Coordinates of C-alpha atoms in Angstrom, one line a residue:
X1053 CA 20.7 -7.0 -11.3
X1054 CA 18.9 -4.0 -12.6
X1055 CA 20.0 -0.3 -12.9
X1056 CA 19.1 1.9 -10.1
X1057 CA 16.8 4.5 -11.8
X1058 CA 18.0 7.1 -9.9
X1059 CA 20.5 5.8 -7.4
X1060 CA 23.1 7.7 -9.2
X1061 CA 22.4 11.1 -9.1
X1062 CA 24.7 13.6 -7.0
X1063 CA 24.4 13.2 -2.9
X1064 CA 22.3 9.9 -3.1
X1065 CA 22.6 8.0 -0.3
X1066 CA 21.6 3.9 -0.5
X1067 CA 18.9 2.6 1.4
X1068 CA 19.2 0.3 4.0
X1069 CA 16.3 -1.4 3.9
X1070 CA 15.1 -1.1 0.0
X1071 CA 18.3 -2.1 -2.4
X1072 CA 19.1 0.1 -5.6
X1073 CA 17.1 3.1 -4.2
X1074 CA 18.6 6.1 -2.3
X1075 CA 17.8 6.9 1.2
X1076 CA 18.2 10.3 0.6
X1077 CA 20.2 12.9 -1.5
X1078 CA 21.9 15.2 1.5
X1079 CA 18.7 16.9 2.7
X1080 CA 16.3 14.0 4.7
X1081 CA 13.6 17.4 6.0
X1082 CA 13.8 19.3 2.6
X1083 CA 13.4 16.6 0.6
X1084 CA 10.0 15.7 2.5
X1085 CA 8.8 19.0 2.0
X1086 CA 9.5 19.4 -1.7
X1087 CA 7.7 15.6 -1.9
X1088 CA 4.0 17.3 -0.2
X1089 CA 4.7 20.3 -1.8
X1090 CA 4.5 18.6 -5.5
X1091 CA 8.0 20.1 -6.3
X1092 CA 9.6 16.5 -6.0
X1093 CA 9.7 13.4 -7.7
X1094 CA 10.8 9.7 -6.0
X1095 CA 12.7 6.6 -7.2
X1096 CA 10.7 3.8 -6.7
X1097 CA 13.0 2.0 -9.2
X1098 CA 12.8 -1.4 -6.8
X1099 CA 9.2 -2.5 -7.6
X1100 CA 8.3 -5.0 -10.2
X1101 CA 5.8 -4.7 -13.1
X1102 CA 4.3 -7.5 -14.7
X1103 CA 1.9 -6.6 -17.8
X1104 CA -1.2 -9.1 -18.8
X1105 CA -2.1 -8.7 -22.2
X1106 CA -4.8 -10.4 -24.2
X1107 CA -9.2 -9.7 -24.7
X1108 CA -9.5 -12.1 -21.6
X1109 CA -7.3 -10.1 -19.2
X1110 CA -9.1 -7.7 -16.9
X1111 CA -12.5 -10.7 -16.5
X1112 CA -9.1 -13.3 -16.1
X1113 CA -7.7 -10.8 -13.1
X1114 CA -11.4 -10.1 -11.8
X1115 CA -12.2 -13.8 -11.2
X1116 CA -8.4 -14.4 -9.5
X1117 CA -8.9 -11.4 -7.1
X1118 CA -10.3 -9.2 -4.6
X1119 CA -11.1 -6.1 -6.9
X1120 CA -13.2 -6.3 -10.5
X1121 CA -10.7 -4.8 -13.1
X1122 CA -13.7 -6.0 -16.0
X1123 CA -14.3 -2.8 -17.8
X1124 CA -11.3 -0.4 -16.2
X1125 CA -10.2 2.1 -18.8
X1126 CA -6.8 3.6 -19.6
X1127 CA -7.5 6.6 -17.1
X1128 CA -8.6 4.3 -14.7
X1129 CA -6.5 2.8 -10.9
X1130 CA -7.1 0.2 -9.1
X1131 CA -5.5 -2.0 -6.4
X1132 CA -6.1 -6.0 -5.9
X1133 CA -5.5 -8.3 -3.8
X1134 CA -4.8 -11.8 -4.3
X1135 CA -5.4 -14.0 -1.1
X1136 CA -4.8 -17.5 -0.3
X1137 CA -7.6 -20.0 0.6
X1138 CA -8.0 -18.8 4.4
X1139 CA -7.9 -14.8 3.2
X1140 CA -4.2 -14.3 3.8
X1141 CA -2.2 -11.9 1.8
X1142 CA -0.1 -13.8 -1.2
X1143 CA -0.1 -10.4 -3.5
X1144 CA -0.8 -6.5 -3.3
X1145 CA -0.9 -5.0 -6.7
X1146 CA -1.7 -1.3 -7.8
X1147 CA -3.6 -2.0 -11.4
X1148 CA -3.7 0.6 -14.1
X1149 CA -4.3 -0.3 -17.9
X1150 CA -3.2 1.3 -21.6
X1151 CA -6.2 -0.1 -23.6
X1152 CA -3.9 -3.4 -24.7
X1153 CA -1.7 -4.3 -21.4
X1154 CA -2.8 -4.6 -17.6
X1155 CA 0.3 -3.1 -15.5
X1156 CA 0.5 -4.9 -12.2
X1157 CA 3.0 -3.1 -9.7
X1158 CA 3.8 -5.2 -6.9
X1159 CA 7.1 -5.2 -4.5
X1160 CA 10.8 -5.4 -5.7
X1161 CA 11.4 -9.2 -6.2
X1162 CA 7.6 -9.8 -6.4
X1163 CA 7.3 -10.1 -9.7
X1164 CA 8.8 -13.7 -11.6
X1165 CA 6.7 -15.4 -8.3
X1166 CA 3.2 -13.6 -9.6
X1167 CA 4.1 -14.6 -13.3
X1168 CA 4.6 -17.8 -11.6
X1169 CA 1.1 -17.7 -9.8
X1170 CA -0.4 -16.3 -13.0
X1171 CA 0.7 -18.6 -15.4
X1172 CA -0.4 -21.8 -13.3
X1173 CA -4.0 -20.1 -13.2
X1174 CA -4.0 -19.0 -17.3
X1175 CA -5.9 -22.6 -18.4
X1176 CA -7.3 -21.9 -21.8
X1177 CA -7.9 -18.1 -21.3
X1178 CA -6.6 -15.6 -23.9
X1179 CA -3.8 -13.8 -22.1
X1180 CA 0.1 -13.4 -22.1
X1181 CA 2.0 -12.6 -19.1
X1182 CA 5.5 -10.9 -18.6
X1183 CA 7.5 -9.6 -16.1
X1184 CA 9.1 -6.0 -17.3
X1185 CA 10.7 -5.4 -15.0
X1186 CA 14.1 -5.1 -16.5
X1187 CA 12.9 -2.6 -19.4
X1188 CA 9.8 -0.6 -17.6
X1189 CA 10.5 1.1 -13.7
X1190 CA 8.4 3.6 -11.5
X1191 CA 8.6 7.1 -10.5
X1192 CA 6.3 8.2 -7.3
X1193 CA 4.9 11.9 -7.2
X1194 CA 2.6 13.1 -5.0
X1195 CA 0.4 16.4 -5.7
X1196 CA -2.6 18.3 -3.5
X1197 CA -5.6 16.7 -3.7
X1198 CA -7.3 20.1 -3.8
X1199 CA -5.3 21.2 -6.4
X1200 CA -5.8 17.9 -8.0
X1201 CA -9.2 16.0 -6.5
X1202 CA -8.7 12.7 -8.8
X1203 CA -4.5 13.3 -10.4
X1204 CA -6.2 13.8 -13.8
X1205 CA -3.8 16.9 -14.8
X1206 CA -0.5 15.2 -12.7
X1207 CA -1.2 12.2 -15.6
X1208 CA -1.6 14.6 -18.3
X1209 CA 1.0 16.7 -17.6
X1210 CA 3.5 13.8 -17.2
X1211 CA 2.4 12.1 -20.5
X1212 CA 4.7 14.8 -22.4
X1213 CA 7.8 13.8 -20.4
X1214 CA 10.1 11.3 -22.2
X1215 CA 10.0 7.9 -21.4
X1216 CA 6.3 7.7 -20.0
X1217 CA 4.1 4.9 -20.4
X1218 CA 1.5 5.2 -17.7
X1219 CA 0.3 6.7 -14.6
X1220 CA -1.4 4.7 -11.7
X1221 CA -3.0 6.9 -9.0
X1222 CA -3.4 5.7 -6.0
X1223 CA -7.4 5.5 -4.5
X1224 CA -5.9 5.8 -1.1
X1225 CA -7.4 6.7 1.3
X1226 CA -11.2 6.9 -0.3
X1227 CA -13.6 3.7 0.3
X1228 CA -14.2 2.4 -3.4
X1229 CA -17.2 1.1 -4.7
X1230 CA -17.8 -2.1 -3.1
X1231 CA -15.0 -1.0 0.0
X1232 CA -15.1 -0.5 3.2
X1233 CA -13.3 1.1 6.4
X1234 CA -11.9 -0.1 10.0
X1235 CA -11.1 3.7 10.8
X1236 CA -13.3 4.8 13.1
X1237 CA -15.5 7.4 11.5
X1238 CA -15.1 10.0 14.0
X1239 CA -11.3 10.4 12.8
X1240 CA -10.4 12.5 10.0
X1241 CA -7.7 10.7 7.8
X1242 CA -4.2 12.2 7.7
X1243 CA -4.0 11.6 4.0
X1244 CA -7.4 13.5 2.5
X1245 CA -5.1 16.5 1.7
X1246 CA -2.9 14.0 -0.8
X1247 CA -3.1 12.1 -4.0
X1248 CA 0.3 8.8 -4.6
X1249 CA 0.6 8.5 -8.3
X1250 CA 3.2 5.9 -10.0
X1251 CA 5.0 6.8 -13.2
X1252 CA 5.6 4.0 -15.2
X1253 CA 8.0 5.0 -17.3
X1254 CA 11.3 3.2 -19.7
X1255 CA 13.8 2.2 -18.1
X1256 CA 16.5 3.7 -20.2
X1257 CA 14.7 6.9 -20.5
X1258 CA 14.1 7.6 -16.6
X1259 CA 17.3 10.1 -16.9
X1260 CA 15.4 12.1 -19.5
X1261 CA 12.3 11.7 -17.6
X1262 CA 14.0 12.7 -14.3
X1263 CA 15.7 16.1 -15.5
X1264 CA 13.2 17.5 -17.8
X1265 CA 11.4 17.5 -14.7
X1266 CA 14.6 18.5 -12.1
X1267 CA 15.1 22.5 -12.2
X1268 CA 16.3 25.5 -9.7
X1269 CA 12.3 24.7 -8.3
X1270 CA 11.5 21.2 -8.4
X1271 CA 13.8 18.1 -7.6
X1272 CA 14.0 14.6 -6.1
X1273 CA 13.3 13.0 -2.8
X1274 CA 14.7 10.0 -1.3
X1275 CA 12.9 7.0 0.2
X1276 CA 13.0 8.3 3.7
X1277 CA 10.9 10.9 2.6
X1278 CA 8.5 9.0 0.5
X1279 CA 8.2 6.7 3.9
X1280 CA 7.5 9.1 6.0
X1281 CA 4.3 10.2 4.0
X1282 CA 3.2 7.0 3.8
X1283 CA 3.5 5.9 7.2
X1284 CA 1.6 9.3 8.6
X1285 CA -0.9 8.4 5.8
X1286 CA -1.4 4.9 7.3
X1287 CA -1.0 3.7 3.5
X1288 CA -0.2 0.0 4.0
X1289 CA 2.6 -1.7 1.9
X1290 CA 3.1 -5.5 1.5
X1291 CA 6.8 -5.7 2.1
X1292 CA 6.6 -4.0 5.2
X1293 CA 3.0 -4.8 6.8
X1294 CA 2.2 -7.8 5.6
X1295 CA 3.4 -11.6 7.4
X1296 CA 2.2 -14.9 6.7
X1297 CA -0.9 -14.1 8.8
X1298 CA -1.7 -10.7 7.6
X1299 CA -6.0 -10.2 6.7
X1300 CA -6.7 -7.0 4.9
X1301 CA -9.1 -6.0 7.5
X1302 CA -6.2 -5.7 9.8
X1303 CA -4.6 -2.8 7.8
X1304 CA -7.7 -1.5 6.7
X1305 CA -7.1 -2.1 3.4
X1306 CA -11.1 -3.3 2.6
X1307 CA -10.7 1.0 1.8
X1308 CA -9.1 0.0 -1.8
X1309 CA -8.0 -3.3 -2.3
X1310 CA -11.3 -5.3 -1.7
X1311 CA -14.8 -5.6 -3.5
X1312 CA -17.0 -6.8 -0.7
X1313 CA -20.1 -7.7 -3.3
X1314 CA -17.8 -8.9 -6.3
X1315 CA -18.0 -12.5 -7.4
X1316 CA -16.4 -15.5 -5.8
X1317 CA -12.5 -16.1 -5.5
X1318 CA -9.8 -17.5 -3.4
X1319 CA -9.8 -16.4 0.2
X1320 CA -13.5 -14.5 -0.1
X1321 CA -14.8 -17.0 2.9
X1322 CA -12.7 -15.1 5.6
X1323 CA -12.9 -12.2 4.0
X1324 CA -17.0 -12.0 4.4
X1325 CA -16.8 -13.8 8.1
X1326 CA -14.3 -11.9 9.4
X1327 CA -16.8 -8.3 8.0
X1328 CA -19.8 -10.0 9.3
X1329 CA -18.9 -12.2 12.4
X1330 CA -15.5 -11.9 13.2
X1331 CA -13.2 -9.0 14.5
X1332 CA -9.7 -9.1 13.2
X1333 CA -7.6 -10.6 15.3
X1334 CA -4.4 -7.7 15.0
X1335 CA -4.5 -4.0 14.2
X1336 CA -2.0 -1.6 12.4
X1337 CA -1.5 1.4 14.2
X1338 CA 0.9 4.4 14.0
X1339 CA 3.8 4.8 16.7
X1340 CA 5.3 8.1 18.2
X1341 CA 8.4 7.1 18.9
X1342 CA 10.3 8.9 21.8
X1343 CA 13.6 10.4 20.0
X1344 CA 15.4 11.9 23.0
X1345 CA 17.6 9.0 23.0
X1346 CA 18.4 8.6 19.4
X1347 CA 18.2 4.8 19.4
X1348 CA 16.9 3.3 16.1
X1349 CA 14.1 1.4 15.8
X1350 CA 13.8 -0.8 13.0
X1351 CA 11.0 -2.9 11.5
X1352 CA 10.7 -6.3 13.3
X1353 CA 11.3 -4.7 16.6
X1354 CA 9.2 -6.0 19.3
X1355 CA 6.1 -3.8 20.7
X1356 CA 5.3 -4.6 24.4
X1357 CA 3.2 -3.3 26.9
X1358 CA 3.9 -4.0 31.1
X1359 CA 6.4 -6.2 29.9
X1360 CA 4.4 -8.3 27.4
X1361 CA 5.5 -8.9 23.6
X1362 CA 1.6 -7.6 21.9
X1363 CA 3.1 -7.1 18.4
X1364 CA 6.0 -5.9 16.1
X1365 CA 7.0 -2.5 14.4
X1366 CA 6.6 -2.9 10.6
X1367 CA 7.9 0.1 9.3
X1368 CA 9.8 3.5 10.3
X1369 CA 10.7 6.4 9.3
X1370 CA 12.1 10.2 10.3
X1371 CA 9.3 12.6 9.7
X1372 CA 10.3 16.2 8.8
X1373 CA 7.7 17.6 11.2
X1374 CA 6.5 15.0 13.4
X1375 CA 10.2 13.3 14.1
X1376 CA 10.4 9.5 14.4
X1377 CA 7.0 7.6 13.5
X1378 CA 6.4 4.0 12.8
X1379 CA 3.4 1.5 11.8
X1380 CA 2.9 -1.4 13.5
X1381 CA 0.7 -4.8 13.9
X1382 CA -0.6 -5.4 17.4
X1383 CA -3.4 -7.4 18.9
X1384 CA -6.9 -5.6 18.3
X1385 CA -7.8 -5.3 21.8
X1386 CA -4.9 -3.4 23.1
X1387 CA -6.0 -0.6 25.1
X1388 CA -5.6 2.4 23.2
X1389 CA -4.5 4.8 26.2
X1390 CA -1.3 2.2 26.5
X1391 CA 2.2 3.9 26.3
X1392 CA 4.2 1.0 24.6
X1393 CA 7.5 -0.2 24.6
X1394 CA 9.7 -0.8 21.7
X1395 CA 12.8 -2.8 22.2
X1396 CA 15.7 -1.9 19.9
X1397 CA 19.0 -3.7 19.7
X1398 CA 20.4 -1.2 22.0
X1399 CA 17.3 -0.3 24.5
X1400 CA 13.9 0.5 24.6
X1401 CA 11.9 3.1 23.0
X1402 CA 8.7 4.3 24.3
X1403 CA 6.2 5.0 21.9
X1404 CA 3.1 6.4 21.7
X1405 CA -0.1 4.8 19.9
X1406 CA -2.7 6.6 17.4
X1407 CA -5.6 4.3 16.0
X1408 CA -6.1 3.3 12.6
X1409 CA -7.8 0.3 12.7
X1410 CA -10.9 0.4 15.3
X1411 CA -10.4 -2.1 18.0
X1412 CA -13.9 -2.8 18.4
X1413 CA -13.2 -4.6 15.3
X1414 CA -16.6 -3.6 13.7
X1415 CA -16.0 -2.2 9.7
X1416 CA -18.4 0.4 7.5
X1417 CA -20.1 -2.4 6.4
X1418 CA -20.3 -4.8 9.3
X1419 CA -23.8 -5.2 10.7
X1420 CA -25.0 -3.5 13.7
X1421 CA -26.0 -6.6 14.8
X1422 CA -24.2 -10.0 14.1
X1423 CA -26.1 -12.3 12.4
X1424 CA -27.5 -15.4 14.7
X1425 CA -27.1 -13.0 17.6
X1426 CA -30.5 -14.0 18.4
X1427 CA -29.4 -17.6 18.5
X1428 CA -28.3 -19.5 21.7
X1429 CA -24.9 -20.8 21.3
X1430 CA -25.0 -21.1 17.3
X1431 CA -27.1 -24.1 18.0
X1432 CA -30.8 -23.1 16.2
X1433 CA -32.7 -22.3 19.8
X1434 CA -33.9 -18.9 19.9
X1435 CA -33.5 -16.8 23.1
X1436 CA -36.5 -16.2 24.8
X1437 CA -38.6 -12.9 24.2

């Protein structure tokens, strides 16, 4: 088992639900705080990297996935996706690249099935894969994005810390070249004020990265913080959104993840239909969870309405400011003026729902009208004029 990167530092707290990370270290609304403020760094010591080396790399990982990574430079990020043959979700990766290796972070434990994946798929292409895991780890940061519009000075200023190897910043929540968006466009997204970065950094050198950065000002934050962003950011995560049914449209994660006019590969078919014909069939959204009576919700927790199971909580977290908040995966066409139930182990929890994904089910780049409309019944016989 790999060292905690930062597990061990004075007042942390484990976490239940990520192993070898803390919760916290003694302060859940401070450490929040110091995380938006940019006066806080954050373990994220449990996720796997897996490196792709060779000349044939980044056209290799553009044919396997949703995203082109041909041509990305060392001060370039990207996220992929890599889908199954009916456009289900098999692997989320945030992409960043040194000039010789492609870094591929994906989820703790994630890692030796990808190699596994990536190695069936190598043929007679010029590339090496390994899983790093062991030697390289991550540290998460997050800065203003009107301080710091694209984290250009966050990865130059962290490149003099010991121990650094590179810096992926995290397009979320911008539409990339060839995205697109299920938020409805009247809504103003929480996390335009914010730029995620991962530190990839040695793994024996993340004390010396840690505390030349740690001072009187700036310190650490623990997962509950770093979860609590995320969640009010509506920034979807694979180990916690994701099922064996999961479509990116459903999380809206066309936004980064997926190239809509990019060559052919595994699990494109649904991926166009469900754009230009389809709706998807569930929809994240975020939960305001009544605290009054202090019963914890966890993720896997039922979400009804009247009575009626319509979906399941996927992740939670304490907020500094807003109190308990959750994301979770429902069925598009809920009503969105619902007041929802969420049944705990030890009662129910009424929460509140805020849209993310639009449950008209229509996308940025979904026609205004769907094609063969003018057909009767999909069968080739016009309407009449």
């Amino acid at each position: 088992m790999r060292k905690p990167l930062l597990l061990d530092l004075s007042g942390a707290v484990e976490d239940d639900l990520d192993t070898g990370v803390a919760a916290h270290y003694g302060d859940l609304s401070g450490e929040q705080w110091a995380l938006e403020d940019s006066r806080a760094i954050s373990d994220c010591g449990d996720l796997d990297i897996v490196t792709v080396s060779g000349p044939d790399r980044q056209s290799w990982l553009t044919t396997l996935s949703s995203q082109i990574i041909t041509g990305i430079q060392p001060a370039d990020s990207r996220e992929l996706l890599l889908l199954d043959a009916n456009g289900r979700i098999d692997f989320a990766a945030a992409v960043v690249d040194d000039g010789q290796r492609t870094f591929l972070v994906v989820e703790g434990g994630r890692g030796p099935a990808l190699v596994e994946f990536l190695e069936r798929m190598k043929f007679m292409l010029r590339v090496e894969i390994d899983n790093v895991s062991d030697s390289l780890g991550v540290i998460g940061e997050i800065v203003s994005r009107t301080d710091d519009p694209d984290g250009s000075m966050l990865r130059e200023s962290r490149r003099q810390q010991p121990g650094w190897v590179a810096t992926w910043i995290d397009p979320w929540p911008g539409v990339v070249e060839g995205g697109a968006t299920y938020t409805p466009t009247n809504t103003d997204h929480p996390a335009l004020l914010r730029t995620r970065a991962f530190h990839i950094i040695e793994r024996n050198r993340a004390y010396d990265f840690a505390h030349d950065w740690i001072s009187e000002k700036n310190g650490v934050a623990g997962r509950n913080a770093w979860e609590a962003l995320r969640i009010e950011d509506h920034r979807p995560r694979q180990a916690r959104e994701v099922d064996d049914r999961t479509v990116p449209h459903e999380l809206d994660w066309l936004r980064t993840a997926v190239h809509l006019n990019k060559g052919c590969y595994c699990g494109q078919e649904t991926i166009a239909r469900i754009v230009n014909l389809g709706k998807p069939p569930r929809r994240l959204v975020l939960l305001q969870l009544d605290g009054s009576q202090s019963l914890p919700v966890k993720p896997g927790d039922d979400v009804e309405a009247a009575g009626r199971r319509v979906g399941s909580v996927t992740s939670v977290a304490r907020h500094a400011d807003l109190g308990p908040i959750a994301l979770a995966v429902v069925r598009r066409g809920l009503a969105l003026d619902l007041v929802l139930d969420v049944v705990t182990e030890d009662g129910v929890v009424a929460a509140a729902q805020e849209v993310i994904v639009d449950p008209e089910g229509k996308s940025s780049a979904s026609p205004d009208t769907r094609p063969g409309a003018e057909l009767r019944g999909g069968l080739g016989v016009r309407k009449p004029q």
